[in-house]
Short mmCIF file of C-alpha atoms in Angstrom, two decimals:
data_model
loop_
_atom_site.label_atom_id
_atom_site.label_comp_id
_atom_site.label_asym_id
_atom_site.label_seq_id
_atom_site.Cartn_x
_atom_site.Cartn_y
_atom_site.Cartn_z
CA MET I 19 4.60 57.27 24.65
CA SER I 20 1.90 58.93 22.57
CA ALA I 21 -1.03 56.13 21.41
CA GLN I 22 -0.37 57.17 17.80
CA PRO I 23 2.52 56.16 16.16
CA ILE I 24 4.84 57.90 13.62
CA ARG I 25 3.95 55.76 10.29
CA ILE I 26 6.99 55.88 7.83
CA GLY I 27 5.76 54.42 4.51
CA TYR I 28 7.72 53.52 1.49
CA CYS I 29 8.21 51.01 -0.78
CA LEU I 30 11.00 48.56 -1.86
CA SER I 31 11.93 45.79 -4.36
CA LEU I 32 11.35 43.14 -2.18
CA THR I 33 10.76 40.32 -4.94
CA GLY I 34 11.98 40.19 -8.46
CA PRO I 35 15.40 41.18 -10.11
CA LEU I 36 16.31 43.77 -7.15
CA ALA I 37 15.16 41.78 -4.16
CA SER I 38 18.41 41.09 -2.94
CA ASN I 39 18.92 44.90 -2.67
CA GLY I 40 15.36 45.77 -1.15
CA LYS I 41 15.68 42.89 1.57
CA THR I 42 18.80 44.25 2.61
CA ALA I 43 17.60 47.83 2.80
CA ARG I 44 14.42 46.34 4.76
CA LEU I 45 16.58 44.51 6.76
CA ALA I 46 18.37 47.97 7.84
CA HIS I 47 15.05 49.79 8.48
CA GLN I 48 13.77 47.16 10.52
CA ILE I 49 16.67 47.21 12.61
CA TRP I 50 16.54 51.13 12.90
CA GLU I 51 12.81 50.69 13.75
CA HIS I 52 13.41 48.20 16.46
CA GLY I 53 16.29 50.30 18.10
CA VAL I 54 14.40 54.10 17.85
CA ASN I 55 11.45 52.32 19.37
CA ARG I 56 13.69 50.34 22.35
CA LYS I 57 15.00 53.93 23.24
CA GLY I 58 11.57 55.48 23.66
CA GLY I 59 10.64 56.27 19.98
CA LEU I 60 11.19 59.43 17.68
CA LEU I 61 9.54 62.55 19.40
CA GLY I 62 8.30 60.29 22.19
CA ARG I 63 6.06 58.44 19.76
CA LYS I 64 6.83 54.84 18.63
CA VAL I 65 7.54 54.39 14.83
CA GLN I 66 5.97 51.90 12.66
CA MET I 67 7.59 51.26 9.26
CA ILE I 68 5.27 50.35 6.46
CA CYS I 69 6.90 48.81 3.36
CA VAL I 70 5.19 47.46 0.41
CA ASP I 71 6.82 44.94 -2.38
CA ASP I 72 6.81 46.99 -5.44
CA GLU I 73 8.09 43.83 -7.05
CA THR I 74 10.88 45.59 -8.97
CA ASN I 75 8.15 47.25 -11.14
CA PRO I 76 8.19 50.98 -11.67
CA LYS I 77 4.71 50.61 -12.58
CA PHE I 78 3.60 49.61 -9.49
CA VAL I 79 5.12 52.78 -7.36
CA PRO I 80 2.41 55.33 -8.15
CA ASP I 81 -0.33 53.31 -7.09
CA ILE I 82 1.88 52.49 -3.75
CA TYR I 83 2.15 55.45 -2.51
CA LYS I 84 -1.17 56.92 -3.30
CA ARG I 85 -2.37 53.72 -1.11
CA LEU I 86 0.24 55.12 1.79
CA LEU I 87 -0.93 58.20 1.56
CA ASP I 88 -4.81 57.88 1.10
CA ASP I 89 -5.40 54.82 2.91
CA GLU I 90 -2.34 53.93 5.35
CA LYS I 91 -2.20 57.59 6.68
CA SER I 92 1.41 57.19 6.52
CA ILE I 93 4.04 59.69 5.86
CA TRP I 94 7.53 59.01 3.73
#
């Protein structure tokens, strides 16, 4: 596999009123990530999911995605 993983960044509500939905989705993403990487990755590269908690606050979302794109260099 290539040394550089495919980085997929996104945000979910892992705390706050919608945390139960976000935590369930995060678990599904982790299962998918593990399964894909176990089978050799995506396009021959490992997948790295970068999940950021938006705290169920829509005001945080723009800054989270800005950070994911600018600092983490992830795709979404």
